[in-house]
PDB file of C-alpha atoms in Angstrom:
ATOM      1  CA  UNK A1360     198.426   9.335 101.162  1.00  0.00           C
ATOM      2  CA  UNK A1361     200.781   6.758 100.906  1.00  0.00           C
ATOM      3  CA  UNK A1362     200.182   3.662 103.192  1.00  0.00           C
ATOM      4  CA  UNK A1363     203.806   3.850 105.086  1.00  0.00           C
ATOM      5  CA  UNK A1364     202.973   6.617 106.139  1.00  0.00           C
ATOM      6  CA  UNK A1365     200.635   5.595 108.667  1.00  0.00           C
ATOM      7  CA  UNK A1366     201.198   2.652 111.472  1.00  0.00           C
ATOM      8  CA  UNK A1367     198.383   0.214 111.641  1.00  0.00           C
ATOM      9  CA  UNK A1368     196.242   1.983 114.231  1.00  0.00           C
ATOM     10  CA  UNK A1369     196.383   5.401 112.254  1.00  0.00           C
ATOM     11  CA  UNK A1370     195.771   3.434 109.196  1.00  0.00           C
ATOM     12  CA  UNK A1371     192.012   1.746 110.515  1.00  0.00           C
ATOM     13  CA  UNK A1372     191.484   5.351 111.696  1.00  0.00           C
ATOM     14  CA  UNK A1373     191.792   6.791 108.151  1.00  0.00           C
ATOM     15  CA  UNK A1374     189.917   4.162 106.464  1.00  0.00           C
ATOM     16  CA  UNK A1375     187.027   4.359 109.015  1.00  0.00           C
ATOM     17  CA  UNK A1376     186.930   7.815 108.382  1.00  0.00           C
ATOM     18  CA  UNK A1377     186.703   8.113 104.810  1.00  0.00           C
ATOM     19  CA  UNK A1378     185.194   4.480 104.026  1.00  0.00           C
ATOM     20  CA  UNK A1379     181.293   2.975 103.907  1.00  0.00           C
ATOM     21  CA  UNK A1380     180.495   0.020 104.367  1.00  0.00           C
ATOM     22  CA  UNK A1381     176.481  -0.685 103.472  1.00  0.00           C
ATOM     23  CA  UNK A1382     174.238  -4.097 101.866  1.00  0.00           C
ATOM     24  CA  UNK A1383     172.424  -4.070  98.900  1.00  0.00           C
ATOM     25  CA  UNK A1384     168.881  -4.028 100.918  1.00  0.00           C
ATOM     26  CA  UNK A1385     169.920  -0.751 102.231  1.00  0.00           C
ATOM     27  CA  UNK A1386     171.207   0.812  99.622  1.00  0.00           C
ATOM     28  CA  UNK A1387     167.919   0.106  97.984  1.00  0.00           C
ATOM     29  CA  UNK A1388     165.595   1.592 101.008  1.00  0.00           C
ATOM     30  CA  UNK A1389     168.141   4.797 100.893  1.00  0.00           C
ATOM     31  CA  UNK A1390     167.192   5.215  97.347  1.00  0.00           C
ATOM     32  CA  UNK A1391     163.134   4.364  97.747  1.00  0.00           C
ATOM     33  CA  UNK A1392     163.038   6.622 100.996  1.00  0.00           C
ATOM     34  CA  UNK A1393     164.604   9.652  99.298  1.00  0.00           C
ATOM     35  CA  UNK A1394     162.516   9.627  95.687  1.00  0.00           C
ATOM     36  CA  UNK A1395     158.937   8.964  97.029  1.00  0.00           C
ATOM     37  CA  UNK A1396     156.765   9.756  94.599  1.00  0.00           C
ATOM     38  CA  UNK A1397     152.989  11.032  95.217  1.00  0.00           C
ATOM     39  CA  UNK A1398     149.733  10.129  93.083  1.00  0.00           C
ATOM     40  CA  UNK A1399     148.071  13.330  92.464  1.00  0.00           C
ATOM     41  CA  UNK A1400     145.065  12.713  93.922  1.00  0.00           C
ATOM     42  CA  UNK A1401     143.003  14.581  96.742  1.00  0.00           C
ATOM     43  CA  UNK A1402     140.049  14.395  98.530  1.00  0.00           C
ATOM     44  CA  UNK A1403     138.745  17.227 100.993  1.00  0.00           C
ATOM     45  CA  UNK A1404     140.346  19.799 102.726  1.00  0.00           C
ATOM     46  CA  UNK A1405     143.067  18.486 103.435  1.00  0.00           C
ATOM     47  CA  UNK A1406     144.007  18.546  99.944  1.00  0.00           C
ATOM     48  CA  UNK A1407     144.432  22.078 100.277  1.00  0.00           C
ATOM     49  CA  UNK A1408     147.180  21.495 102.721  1.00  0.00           C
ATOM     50  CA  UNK A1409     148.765  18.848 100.814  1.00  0.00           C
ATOM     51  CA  UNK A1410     148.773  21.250  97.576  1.00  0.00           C
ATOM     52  CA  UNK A1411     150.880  24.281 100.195  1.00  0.00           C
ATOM     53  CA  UNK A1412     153.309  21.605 100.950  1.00  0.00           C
ATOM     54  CA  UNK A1413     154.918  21.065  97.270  1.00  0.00           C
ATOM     55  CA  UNK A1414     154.838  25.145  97.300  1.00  0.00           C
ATOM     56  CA  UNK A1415     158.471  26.881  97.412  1.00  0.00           C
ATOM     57  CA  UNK A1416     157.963  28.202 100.328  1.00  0.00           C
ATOM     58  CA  UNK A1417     157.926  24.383 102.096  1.00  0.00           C
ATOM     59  CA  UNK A1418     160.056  22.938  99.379  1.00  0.00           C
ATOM     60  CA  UNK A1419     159.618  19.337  99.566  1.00  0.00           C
ATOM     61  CA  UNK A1420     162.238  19.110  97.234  1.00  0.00           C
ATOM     62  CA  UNK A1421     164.668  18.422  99.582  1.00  0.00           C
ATOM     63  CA  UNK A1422     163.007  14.913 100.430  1.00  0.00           C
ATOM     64  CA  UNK A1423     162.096  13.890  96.645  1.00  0.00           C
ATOM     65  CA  UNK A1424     158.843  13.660  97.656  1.00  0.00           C
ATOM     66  CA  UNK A1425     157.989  16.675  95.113  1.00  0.00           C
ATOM     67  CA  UNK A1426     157.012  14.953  91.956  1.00  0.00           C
ATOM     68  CA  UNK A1427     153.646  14.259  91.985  1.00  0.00           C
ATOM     69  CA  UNK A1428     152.492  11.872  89.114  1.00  0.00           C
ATOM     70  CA  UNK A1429     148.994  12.351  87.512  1.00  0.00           C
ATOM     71  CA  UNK A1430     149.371   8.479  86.457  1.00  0.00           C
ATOM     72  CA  UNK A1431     149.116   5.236  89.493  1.00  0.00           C
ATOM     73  CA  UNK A1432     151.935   3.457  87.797  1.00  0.00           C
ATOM     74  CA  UNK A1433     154.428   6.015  87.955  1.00  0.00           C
ATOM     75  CA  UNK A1434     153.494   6.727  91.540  1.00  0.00           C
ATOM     76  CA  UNK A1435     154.665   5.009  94.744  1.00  0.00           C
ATOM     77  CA  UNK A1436     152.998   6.618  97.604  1.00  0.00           C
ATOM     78  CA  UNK A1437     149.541   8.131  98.114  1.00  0.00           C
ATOM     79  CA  UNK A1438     148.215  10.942 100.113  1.00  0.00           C
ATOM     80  CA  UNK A1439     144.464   9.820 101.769  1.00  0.00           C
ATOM     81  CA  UNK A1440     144.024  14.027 102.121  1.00  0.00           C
ATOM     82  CA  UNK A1441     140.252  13.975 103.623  1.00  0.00           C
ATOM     83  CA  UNK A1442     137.728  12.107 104.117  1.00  0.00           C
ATOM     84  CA  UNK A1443     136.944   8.906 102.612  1.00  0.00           C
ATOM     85  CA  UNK A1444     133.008   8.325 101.189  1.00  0.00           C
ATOM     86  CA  UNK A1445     131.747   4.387 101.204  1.00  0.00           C
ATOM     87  CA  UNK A1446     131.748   5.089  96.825  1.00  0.00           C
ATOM     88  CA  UNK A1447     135.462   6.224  96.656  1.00  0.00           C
ATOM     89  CA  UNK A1448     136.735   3.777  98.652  1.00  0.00           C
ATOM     90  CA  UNK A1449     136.809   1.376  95.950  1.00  0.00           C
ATOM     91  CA  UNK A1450     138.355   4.025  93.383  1.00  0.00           C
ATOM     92  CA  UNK A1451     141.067   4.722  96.014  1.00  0.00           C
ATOM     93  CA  UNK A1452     141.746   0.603  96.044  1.00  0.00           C
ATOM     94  CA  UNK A1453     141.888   0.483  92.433  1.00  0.00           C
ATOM     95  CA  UNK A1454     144.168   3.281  92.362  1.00  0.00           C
ATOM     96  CA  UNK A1455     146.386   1.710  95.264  1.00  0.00           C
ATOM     97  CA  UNK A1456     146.193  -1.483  93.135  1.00  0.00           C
ATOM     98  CA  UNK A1457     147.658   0.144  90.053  1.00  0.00           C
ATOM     99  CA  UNK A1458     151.088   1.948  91.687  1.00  0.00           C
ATOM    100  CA  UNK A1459     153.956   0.814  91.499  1.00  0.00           C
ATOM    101  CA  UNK A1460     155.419  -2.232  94.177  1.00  0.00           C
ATOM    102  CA  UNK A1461     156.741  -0.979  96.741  1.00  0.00           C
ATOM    103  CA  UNK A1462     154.235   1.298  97.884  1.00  0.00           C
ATOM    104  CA  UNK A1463     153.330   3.373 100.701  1.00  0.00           C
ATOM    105  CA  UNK A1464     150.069   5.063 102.074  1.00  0.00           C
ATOM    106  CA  UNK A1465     149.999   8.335 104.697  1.00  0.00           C
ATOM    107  CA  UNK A1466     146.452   8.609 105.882  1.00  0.00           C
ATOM    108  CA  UNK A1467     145.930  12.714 106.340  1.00  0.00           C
ATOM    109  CA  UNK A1468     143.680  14.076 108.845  1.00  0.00           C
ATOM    110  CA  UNK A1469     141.379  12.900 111.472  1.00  0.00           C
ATOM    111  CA  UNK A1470     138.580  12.300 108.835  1.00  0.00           C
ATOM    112  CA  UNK A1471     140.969   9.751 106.883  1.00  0.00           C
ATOM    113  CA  UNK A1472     142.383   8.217 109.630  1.00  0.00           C
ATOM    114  CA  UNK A1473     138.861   7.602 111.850  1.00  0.00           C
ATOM    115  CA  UNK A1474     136.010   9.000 110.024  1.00  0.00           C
ATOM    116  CA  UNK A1475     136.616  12.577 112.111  1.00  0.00           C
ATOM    117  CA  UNK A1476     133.070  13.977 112.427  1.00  0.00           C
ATOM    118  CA  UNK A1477     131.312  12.712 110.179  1.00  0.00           C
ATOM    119  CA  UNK A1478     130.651   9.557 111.907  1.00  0.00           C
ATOM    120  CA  UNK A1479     128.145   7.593 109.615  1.00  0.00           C
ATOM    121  CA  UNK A1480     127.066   5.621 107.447  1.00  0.00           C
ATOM    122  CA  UNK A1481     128.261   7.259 104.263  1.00  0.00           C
ATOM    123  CA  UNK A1482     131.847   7.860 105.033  1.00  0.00           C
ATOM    124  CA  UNK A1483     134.359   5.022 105.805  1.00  0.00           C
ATOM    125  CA  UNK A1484     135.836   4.946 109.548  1.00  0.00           C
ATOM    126  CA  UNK A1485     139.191   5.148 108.955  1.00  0.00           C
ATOM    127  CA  UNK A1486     141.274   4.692 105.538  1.00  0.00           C
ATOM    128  CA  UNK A1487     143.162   1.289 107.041  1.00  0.00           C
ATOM    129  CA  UNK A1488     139.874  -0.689 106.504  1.00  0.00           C
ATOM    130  CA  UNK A1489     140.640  -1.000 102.585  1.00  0.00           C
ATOM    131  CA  UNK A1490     144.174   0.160 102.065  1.00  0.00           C
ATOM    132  CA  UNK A1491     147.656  -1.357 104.609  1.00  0.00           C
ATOM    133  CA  UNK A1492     147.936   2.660 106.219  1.00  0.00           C
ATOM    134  CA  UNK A1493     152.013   3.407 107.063  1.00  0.00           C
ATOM    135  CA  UNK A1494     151.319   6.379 108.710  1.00  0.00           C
ATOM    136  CA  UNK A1495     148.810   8.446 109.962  1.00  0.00           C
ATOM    137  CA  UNK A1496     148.792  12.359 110.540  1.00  0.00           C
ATOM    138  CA  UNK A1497     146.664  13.467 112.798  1.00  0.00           C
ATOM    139  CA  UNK A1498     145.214  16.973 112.595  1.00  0.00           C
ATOM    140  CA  UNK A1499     141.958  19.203 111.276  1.00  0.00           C
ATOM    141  CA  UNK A1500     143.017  19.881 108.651  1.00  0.00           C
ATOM    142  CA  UNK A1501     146.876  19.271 109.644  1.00  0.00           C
ATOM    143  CA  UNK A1502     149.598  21.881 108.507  1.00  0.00           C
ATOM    144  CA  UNK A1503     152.061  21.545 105.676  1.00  0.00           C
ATOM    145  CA  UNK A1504     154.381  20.791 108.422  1.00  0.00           C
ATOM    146  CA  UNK A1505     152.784  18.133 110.114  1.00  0.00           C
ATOM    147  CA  UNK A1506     152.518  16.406 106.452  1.00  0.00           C
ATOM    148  CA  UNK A1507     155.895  16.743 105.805  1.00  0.00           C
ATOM    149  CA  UNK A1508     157.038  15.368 109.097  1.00  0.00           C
ATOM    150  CA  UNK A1509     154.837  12.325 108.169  1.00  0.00           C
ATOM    151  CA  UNK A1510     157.316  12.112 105.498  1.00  0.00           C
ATOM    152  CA  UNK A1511     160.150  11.887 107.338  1.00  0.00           C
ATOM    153  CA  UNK A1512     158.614   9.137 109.269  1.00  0.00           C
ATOM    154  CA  UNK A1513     157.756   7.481 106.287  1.00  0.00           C
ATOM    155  CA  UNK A1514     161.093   7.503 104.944  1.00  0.00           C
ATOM    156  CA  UNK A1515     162.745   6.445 108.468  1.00  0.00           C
ATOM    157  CA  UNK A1516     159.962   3.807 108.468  1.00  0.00           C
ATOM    158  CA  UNK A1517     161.561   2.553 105.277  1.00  0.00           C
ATOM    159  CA  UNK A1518     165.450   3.113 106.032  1.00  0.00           C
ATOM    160  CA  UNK A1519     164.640   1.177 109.217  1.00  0.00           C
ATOM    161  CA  UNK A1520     162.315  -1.590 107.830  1.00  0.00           C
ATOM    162  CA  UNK A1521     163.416  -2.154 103.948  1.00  0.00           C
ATOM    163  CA  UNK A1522     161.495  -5.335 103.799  1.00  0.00           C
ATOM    164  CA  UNK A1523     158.058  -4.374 105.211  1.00  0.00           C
ATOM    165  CA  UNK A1524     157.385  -7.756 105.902  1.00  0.00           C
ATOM    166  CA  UNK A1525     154.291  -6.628 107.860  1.00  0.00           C
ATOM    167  CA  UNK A1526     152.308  -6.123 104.449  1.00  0.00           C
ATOM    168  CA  UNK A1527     152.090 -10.149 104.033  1.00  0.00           C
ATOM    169  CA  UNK A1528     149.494  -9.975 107.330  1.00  0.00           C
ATOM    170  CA  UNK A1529     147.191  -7.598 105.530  1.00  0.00           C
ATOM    171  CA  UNK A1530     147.966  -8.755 102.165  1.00  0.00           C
ATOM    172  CA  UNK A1531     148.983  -5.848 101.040  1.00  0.00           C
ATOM    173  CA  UNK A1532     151.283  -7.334  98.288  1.00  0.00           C
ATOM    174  CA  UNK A1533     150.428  -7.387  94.436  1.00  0.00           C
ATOM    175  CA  UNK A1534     148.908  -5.497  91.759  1.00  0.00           C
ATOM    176  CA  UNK A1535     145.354  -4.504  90.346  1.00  0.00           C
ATOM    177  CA  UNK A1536     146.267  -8.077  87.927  1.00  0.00           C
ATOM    178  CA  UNK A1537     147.173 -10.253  90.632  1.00  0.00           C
ATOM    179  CA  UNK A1538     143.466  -9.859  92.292  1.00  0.00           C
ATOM    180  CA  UNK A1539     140.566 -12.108  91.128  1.00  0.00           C
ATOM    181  CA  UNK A1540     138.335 -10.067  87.961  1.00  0.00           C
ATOM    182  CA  UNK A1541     135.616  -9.812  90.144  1.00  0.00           C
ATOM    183  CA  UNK A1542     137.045  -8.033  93.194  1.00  0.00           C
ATOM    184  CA  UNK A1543     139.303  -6.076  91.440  1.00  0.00           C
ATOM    185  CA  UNK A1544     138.839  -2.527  92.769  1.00  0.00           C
ATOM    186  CA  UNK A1545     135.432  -3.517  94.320  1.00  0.00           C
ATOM    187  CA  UNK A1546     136.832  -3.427  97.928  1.00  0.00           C
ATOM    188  CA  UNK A1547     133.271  -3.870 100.533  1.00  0.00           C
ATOM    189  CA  UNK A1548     133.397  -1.780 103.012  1.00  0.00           C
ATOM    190  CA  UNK A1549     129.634  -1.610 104.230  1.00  0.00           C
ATOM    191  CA  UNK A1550     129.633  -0.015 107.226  1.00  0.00           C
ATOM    192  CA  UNK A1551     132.263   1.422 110.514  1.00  0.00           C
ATOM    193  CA  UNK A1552     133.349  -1.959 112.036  1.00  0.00           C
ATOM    194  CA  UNK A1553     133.153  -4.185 109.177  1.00  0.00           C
ATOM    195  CA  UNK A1554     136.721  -5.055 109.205  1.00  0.00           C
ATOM    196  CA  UNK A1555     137.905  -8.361 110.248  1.00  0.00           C
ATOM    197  CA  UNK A1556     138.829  -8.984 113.168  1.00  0.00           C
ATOM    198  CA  UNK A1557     142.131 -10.146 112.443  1.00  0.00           C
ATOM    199  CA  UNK A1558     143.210  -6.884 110.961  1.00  0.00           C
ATOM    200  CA  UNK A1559     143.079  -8.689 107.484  1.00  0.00           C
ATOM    201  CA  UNK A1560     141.887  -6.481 104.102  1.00  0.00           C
ATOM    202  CA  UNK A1561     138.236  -6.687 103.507  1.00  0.00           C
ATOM    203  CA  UNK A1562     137.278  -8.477 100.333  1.00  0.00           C
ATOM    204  CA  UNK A1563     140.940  -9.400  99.378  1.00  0.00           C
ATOM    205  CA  UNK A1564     140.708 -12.765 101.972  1.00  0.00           C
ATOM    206  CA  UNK A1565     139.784 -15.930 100.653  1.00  0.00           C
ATOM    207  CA  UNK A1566     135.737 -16.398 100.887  1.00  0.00           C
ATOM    208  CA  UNK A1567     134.528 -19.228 103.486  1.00  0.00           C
ATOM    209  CA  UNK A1568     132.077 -21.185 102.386  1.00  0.00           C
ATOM    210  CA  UNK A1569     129.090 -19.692 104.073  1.00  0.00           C
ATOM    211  CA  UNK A1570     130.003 -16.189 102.340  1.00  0.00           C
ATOM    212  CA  UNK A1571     129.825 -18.407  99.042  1.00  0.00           C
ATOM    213  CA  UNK A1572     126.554 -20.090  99.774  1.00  0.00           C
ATOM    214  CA  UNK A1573     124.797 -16.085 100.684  1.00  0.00           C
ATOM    215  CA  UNK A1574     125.960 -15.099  97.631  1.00  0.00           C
ATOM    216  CA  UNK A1575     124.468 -17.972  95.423  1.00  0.00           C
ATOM    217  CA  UNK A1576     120.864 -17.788  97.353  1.00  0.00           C
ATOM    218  CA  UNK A1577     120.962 -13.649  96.764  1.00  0.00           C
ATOM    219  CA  UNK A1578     121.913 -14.350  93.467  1.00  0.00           C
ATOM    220  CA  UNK A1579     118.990 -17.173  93.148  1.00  0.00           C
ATOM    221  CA  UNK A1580     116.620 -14.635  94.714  1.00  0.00           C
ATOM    222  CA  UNK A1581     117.664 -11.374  92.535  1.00  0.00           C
ATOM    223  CA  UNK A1582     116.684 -13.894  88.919  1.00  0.00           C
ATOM    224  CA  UNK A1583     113.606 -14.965  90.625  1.00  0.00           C
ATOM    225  CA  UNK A1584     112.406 -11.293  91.142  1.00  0.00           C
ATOM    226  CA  UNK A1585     113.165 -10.397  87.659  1.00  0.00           C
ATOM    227  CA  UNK A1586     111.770 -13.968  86.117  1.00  0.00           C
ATOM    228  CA  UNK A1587     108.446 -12.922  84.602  1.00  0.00           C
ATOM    229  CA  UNK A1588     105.163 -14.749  86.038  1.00  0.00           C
ATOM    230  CA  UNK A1589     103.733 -17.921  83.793  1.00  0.00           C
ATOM    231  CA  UNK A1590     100.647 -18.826  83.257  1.00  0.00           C
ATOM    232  CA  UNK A1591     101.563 -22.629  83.404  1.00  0.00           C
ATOM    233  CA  UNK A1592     102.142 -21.683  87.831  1.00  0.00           C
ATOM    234  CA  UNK A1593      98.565 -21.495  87.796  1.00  0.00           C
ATOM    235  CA  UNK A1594      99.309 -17.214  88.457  1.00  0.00           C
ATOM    236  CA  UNK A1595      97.436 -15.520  86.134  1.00  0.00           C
ATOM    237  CA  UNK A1596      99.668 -13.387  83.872  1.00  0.00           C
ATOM    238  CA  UNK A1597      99.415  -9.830  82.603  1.00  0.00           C
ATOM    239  CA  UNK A1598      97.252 -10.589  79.405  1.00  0.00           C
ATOM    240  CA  UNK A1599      95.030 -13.193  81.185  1.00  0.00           C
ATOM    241  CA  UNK A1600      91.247 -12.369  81.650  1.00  0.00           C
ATOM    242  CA  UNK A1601      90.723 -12.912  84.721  1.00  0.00           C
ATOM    243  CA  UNK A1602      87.035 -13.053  84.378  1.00  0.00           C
TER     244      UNK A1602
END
């Protein structure tokens, strides 16, 4: 249409009509929000639910979220789908250490997201003690529905919030590489309550110097249990007649 056609105030009207205006950031987050891809990776029953969801009769399709990657680094978001023993959760850190940057974490089910009931010592209470936890689904086990409506939050969570500044507070930034050798994937979670107080990852924080000085004296004490007895102590040894 030909712009003499239209008088000034028809002309804005046209142009708002048929033109968008956008930023870069957001551009980006509409892109991220609508190709979420999941690690393959499950751990209870809630798996099960998790595995209906990318079915054709839910066809998760329509968010992007249907390509689940059997590899970390192709993979931007990960399912917590059950609970969480005090072994895996380092494998689950590791694994959230490899994907991709950004990433994004849905804790599944009451087990995942508090322990559920199987409140003791061997399972962790609640995912968000050793993983930064975007959103939680509640449920026992929840529905396919309920998971994919965690979705949609996610991905509104992102459209809204394309920074996620909030990850500096928990340290949630960098890779499996940026981490020191030694705590790589080795995440402590001991028992339900250990986390900081501050809300800050356990293990990933700097260590104070007490922490330092525990772990030189258990160190000291483990090589002194498996230094073998001498003779020259005045103990006698294993070959010593002790007549």
């Amino acid at each position: 249409m030909q712009r003499g056609i239209l008088d000034q105030a028809a002309l804005e009207e046209y142009v708002q009509e048929r033109v968008i205006t956008t930023t870069f950031d957001k551009a980006v987050a509409w892109a991220r929000g609508n190709a979420m891809w999941p690690a393959t990776f499950g751990l209870a029953c809630c798996a099960i639910e998790m595995m209906s969801m990318v079915s054709a009769r839910y066809d998760t399709a329509r968010y992007g979220a249907e390509v689940f990657r059997a590899s970390p680094r192709q993979a931007d978001m990960l399912i917590l789908s059950g609970r969480v023993s005090i072994k895996m959760a380092p494998v689950i850190r590791r694994i959230y250490d490899q994907m991709l940057e950004p990433k994004w974490v849905i804790s599944m089910g009451a087990c995942s997201s508090s322990g559920g009931m199987f409140a003791n010592y061997a399972v962790v209470q609640g995912a968000d003690k050793f993983v930064p936890v975007d959103i939680h689904v509640p449920g026992c086990p929840p529905r396919p529905e309920a998971l994919m409506y965690g979705i949609l939050k996610l991905r509104n969570k992102i459209l809204g919030e394309p920074d996620l500044g909030w990850r500096d507070q928990y340290e949630g930034h960098g890779t499996e590489e940026g981490l020191r050798s030694e705590r790589a994937g080795a995440i402590s979670v001991e028992r339900a309550g250990s986390a900081p107080a501050d809300g800050r990852l356990v293990g990933t924080a700097t260590p104070t110097a007490e922490q330092l000085a525990t772990e030189a004296r258990m160190l000291a004490a483990a090589e002194d249990a498996q230094r073998p007895i001498s003779d020259d102590a005045g103990v006698p040894g294993p070959d010593r007649d002790l007549a």
